[in-house]
XYZ file of C-alpha atoms in Angstrom:
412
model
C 116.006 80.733 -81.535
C 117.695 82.659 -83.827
C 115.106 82.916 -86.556
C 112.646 84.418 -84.552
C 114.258 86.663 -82.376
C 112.860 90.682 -82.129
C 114.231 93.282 -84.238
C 114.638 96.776 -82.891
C 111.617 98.950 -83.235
C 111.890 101.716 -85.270
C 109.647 105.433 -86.169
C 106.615 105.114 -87.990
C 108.403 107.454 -90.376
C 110.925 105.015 -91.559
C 108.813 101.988 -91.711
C 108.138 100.010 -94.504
C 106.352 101.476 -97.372
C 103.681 99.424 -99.637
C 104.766 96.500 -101.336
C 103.737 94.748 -104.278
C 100.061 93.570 -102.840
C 97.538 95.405 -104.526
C 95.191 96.953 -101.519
C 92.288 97.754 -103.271
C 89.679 100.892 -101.476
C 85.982 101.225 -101.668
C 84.849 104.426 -100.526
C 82.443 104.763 -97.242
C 80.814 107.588 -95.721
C 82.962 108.655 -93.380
C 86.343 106.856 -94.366
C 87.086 104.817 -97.074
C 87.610 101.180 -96.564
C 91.265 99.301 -97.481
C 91.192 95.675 -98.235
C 94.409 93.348 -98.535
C 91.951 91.314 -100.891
C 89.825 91.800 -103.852
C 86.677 93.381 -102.705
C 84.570 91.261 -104.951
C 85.862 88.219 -102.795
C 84.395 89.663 -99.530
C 80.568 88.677 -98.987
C 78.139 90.647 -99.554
C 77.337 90.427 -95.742
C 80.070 91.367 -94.664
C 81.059 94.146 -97.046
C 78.030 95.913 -95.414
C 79.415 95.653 -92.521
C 82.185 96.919 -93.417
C 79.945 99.828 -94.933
C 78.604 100.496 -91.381
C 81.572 100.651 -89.849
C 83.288 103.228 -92.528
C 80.234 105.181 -91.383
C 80.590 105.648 -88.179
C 81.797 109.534 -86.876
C 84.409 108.147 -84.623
C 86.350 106.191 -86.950
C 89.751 107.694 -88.118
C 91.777 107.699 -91.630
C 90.307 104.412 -92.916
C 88.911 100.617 -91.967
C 91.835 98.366 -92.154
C 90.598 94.536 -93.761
C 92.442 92.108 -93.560
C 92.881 89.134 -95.995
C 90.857 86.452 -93.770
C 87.673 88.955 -94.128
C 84.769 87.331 -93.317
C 80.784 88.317 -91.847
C 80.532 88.595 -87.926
C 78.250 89.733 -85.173
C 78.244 93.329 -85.184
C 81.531 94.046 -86.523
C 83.252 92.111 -89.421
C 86.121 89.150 -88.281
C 89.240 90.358 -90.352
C 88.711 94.678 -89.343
C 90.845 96.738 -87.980
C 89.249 99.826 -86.278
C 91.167 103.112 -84.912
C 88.292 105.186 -82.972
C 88.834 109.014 -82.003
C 87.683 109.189 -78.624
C 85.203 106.300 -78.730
C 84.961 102.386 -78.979
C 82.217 99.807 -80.547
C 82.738 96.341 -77.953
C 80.922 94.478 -81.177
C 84.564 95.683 -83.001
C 86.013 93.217 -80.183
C 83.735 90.240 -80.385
C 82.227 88.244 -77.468
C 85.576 86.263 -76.895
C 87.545 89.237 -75.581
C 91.594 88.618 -75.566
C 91.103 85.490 -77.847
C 94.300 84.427 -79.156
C 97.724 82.545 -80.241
C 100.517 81.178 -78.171
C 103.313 78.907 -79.452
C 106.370 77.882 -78.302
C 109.524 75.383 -80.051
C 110.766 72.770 -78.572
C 114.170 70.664 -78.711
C 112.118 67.808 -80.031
C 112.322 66.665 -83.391
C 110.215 64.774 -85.386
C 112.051 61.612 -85.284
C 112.011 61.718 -81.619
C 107.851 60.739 -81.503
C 105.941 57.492 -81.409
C 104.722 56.599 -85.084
C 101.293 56.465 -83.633
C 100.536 59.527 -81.758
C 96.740 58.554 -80.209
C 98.405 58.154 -76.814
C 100.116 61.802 -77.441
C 96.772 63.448 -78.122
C 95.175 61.299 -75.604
C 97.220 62.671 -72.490
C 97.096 66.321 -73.949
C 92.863 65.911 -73.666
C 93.280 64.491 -69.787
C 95.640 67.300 -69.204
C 93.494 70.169 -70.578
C 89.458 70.571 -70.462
C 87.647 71.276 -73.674
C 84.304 72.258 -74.490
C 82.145 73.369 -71.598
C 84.752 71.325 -69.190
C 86.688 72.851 -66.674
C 89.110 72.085 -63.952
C 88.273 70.186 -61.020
C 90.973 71.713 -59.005
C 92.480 74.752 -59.738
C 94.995 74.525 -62.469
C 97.081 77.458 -62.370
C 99.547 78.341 -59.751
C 103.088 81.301 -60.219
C 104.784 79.096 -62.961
C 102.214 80.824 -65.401
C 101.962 84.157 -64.380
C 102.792 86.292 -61.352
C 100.675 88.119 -58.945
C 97.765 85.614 -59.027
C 96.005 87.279 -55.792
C 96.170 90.570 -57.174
C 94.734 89.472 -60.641
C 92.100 87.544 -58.908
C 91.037 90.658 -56.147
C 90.339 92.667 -58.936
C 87.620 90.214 -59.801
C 84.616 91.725 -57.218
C 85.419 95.279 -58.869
C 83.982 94.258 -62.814
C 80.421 94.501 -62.897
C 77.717 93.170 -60.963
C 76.110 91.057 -63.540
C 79.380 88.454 -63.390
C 80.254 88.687 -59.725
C 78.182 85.472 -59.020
C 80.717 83.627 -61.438
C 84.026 83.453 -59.733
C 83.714 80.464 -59.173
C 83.768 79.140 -62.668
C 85.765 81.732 -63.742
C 88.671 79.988 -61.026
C 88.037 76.925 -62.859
C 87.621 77.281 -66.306
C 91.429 78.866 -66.419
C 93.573 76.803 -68.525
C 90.661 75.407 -70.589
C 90.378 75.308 -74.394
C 86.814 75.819 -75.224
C 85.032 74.477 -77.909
C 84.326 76.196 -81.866
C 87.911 76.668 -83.678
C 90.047 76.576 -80.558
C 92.495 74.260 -80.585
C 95.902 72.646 -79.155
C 98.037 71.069 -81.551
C 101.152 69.967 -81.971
C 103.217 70.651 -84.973
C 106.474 70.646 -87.477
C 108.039 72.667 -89.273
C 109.586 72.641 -92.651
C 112.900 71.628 -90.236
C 110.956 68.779 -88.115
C 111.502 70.702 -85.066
C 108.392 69.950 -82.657
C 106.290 73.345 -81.978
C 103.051 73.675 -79.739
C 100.095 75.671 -80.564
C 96.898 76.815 -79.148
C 94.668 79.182 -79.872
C 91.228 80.085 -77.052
C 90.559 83.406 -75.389
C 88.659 84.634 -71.925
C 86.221 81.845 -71.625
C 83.051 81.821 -70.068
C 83.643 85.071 -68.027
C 84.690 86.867 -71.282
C 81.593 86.428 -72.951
C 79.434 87.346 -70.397
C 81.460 90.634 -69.990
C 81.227 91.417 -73.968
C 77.407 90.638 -73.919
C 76.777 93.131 -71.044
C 78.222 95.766 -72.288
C 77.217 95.160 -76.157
C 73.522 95.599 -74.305
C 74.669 98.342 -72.832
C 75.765 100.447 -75.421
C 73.122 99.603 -77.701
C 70.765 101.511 -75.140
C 72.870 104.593 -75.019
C 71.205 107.424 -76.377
C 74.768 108.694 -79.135
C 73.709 105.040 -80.689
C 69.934 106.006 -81.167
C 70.709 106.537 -85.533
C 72.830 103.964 -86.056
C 72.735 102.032 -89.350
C 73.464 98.591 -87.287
C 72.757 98.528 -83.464
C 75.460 95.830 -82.639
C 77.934 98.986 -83.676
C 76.840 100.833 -80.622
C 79.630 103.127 -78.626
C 80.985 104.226 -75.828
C 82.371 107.649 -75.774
C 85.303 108.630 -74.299
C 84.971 110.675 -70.734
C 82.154 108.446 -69.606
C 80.618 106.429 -67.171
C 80.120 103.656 -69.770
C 83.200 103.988 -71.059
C 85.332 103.603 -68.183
C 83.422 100.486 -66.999
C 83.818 98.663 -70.383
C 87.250 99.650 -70.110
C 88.350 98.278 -67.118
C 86.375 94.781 -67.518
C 87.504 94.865 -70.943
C 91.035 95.287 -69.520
C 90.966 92.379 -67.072
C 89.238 89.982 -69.619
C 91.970 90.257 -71.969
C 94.632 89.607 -69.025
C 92.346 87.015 -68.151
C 92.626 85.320 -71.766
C 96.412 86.033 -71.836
C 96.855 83.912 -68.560
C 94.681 81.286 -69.511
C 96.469 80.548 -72.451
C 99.895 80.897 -70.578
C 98.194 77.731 -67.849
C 96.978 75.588 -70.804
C 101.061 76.041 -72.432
C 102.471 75.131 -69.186
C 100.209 72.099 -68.895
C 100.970 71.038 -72.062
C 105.045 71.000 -71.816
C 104.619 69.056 -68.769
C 102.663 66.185 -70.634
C 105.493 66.438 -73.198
C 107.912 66.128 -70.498
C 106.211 63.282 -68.940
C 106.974 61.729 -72.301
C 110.300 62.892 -72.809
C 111.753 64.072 -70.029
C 114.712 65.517 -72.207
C 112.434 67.819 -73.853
C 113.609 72.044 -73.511
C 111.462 74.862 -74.637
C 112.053 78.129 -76.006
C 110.285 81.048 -74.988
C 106.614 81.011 -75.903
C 104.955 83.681 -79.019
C 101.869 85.004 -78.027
C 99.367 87.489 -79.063
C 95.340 88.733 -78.921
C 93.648 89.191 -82.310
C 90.241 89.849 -80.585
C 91.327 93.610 -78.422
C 91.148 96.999 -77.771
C 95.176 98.553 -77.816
C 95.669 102.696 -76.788
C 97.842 103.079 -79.271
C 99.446 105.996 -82.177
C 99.255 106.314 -85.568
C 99.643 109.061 -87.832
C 100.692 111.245 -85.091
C 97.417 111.010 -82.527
C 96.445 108.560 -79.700
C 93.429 106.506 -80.892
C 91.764 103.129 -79.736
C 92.473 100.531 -81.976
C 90.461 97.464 -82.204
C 91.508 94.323 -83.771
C 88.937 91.161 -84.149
C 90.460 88.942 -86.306
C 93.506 90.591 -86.270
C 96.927 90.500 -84.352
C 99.417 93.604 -84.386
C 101.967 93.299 -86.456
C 105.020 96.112 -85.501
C 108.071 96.217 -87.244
C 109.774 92.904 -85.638
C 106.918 91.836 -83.702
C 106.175 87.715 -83.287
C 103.163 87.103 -84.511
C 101.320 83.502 -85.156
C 98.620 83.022 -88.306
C 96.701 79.407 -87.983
C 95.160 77.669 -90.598
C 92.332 75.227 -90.297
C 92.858 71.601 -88.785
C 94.836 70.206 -91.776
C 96.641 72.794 -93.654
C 99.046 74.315 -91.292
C 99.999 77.483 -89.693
C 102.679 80.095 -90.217
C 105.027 82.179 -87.429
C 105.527 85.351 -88.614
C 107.390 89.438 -88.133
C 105.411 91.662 -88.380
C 106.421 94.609 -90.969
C 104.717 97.677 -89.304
C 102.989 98.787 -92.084
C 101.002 101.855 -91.052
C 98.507 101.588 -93.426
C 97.177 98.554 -91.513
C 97.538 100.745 -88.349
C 100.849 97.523 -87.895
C 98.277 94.642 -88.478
C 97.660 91.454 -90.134
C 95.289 88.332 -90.226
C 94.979 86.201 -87.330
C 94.349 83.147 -89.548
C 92.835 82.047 -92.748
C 89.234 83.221 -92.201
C 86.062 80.973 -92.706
C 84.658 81.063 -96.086
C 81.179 79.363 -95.364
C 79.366 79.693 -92.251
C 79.058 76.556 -89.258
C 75.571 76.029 -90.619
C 76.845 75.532 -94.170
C 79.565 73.441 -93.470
C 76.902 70.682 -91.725
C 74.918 70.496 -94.266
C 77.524 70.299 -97.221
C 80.534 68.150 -95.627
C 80.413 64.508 -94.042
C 82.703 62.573 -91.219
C 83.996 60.948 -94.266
C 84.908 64.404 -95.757
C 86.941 65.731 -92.785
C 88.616 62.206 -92.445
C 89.411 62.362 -95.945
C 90.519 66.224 -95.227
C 92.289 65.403 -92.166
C 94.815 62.463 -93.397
C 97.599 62.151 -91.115
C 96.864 64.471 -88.662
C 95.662 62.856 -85.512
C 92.519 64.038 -84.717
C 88.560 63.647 -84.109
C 87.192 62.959 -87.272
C 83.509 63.059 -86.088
C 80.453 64.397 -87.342
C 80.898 66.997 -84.094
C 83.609 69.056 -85.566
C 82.717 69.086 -89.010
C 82.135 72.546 -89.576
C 85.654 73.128 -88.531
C 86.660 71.080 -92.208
C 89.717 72.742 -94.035
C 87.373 73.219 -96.975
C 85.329 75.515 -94.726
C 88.501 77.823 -94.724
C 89.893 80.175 -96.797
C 93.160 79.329 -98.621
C 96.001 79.884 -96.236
C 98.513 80.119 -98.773
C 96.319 83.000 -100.809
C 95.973 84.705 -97.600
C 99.578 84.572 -96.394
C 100.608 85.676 -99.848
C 97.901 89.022 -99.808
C 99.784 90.645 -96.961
C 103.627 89.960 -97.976
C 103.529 93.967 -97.413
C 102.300 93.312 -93.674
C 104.411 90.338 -92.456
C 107.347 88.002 -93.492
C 107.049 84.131 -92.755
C 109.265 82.617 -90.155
C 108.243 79.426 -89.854
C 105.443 77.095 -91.545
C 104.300 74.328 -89.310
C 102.344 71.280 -90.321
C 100.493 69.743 -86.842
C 100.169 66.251 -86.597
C 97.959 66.286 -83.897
C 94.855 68.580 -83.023
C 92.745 68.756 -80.556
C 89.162 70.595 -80.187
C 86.119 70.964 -77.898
């Protein structure tokens, strides 16, 4: 499609400069930290973390925020992290390789049922959620190639996952549960676009967990001012091992969003078997890249954040009922090429529960088919942060494409 086809890449020294978005700076310790919001919006919560992480001897030039901001374990959701010779797994997250993928299709809006419950229906038979999984294995070489290979590497992570291989086989192409999601959208043109957004499952987790523990015993971490910022150092044992399961767990999230996409187009084609797709957008916003900036090879974590080169795809989701956006990225440096992976939450799971009703999200959910119990009610658009402020707060990061609207959504 012609709208969202790559540019060329081009030098760091030629791309974009700042534009009009005020990025405000606190000073930290060690670096200062750059927001693409006001600081006085971030929580307190999280602006200590943030504090932490500016503090840190291994971090280079500056902590990169992002507009979505918001408080998580260990590292903030929303940062962007460039380590000298060193990396904190909390600056991942638990769901390693969580992501996007989207893809357009020939449909149109015209073309669907005016009641979609037998749509959304067939996606849920067609793709697990919550702590489901496949009965039989789901994935087979129309997803991905070398599927042996991928799989042998399996008895080489460490020993404290090699008894689940089993559910690791069957929990690929599986949504997941919290704010992961399959929908299907429009955009402003009423094309028909699919959407999804989960990560490296059960066997993800696990990983991240072990070797969060691990580093928080290491002996570097001893004076840190938060122990769920504990690193590995490069030339190590440690490091190496995190590396490599780190590594496979984000291939592992990239495929298993690649099986769940390929299940989904053939539901729509069971449907309507005239239905063509274009080639899917996908990308992490919970991973460790090797990549440069400002002329040196550093680690770069993003959690809560995708990359966003000069003409790369990119896809920012909003909560259940406001929409989503398809974006290029810019390749600002200054974000080390990065921008928000959504709209960020703006009130915790907890709070959500106790201040919204079923009655709320059905009220906040109109027209979008959808579950409208008291089971996903922390998920509520008012739990969100506005997409449009956020969108707006890095214009100097990425350029819309498309915005998409869903009409159905489906969670764990």
């Amino acid at each position: 499609m012609d709208e969202v086809t790559f540019r060329p890449g081009i030098s760091i020294d030629s791309a974009p400069t700042l534009g009009d978005m005020a990025i405000e700076t606190v000073p930290g310790e060690h670096v200062d930290i750059r927001l693409w919001t006001r600081a006085g919006d971030v929580e307190s919560q999280a602006m200590q973390q943030l504090r932490n992480i500016a503090a840190l001897p291994w971090v280079v030039k500056h902590v990169a925020v992002m507009p979505d901001v918001h408080y998580g374990k260990g590292a903030t959701v929303g940062s962007v992290i460039a380590m000298r010779d060193a990396v904190s797994p909390a600056a991942v997250g638990v769901d390693i390789g969580c992501g996007m993928s989207a893809v357009r299709t020939s449909l149109r809006a015209e073309d669907l049922p005016d009641d979609l419950r037998r749509l959304r229906s067939a996606v849920e038979r067609a793709v697990p959620v919550g702590f489901g999984q496949h009965r039989d294995l789901a994935f087979d070489t129309r997803d991905a190639a070398d599927w042996d290979q991928f799989w042998s590497r399996f008895k080489e992570l460490t020993t404290s996952v090699r008894n689940e291989r089993d559910r690791a086989l069957h929990q690929m192409g599986t949504l997941g549960g919290g704010n992961h999601f399959i929908e299907v959208c429009l955009d402003e043109g009423g094309q028909v676009w699919l959407m999804l957004h989960s990560g490296s499952r059960g066997i993800g987790n696990l990983l991240a967990q072990h070797h969060m523990a691990v580093a928080r015993g290491l002996a570097h971490n001893a004076e840190l001012p938060d122990p769920d910022l504990a690193v590995f150092l490069a030339r190590t044992p440690q490091m190496a091992a995190y590396r490599h399961d780190l590594y496979w767990a984000q291939e592992y999230a990239r495929r298993n969003r690649a099986v769940m996409m390929r299940l989904l187009c053939d539901v729509l084609r069971q449907h309507f078997p005239q239905v063509r797709f274009e080639e899917p957008i996908s990308c992490h916003h919970n991973y460790v890249a090797e990549e440069e900036h400002f002329g040196e090879e550093l680690l770069v974590t993003r959690k809560g954040a995708i990359r966003a080169g000069w003409g790369e795809l990119g896809i920012i989701p909003g909560s259940m009922g406001t929409g989503s956006y398809i974006v290029r990225g810019l390749g600002n440096p200054e974000s080390f090429c990065s921008a928000s992976h959504g709209a960020g939450r703006r009130m915790s799971r907890n709070a959500a529960r106790k201040r919204f009703t079923a009655e709320d999200l059905a009220q906040q959910t109109a027209g979008v088919e959808c579950r409208k119990d008291a089971g996903v009610v922390d998920e509520i658009p008012a739990a969100y942060k506005d997409l449009e402020q956020v969108i707006a707060n890095q214009s100097d990061l990425v350029e819309v494409v498309a915005k998409l609207r869903q009409i159905i959504c489906v969670k764990g």
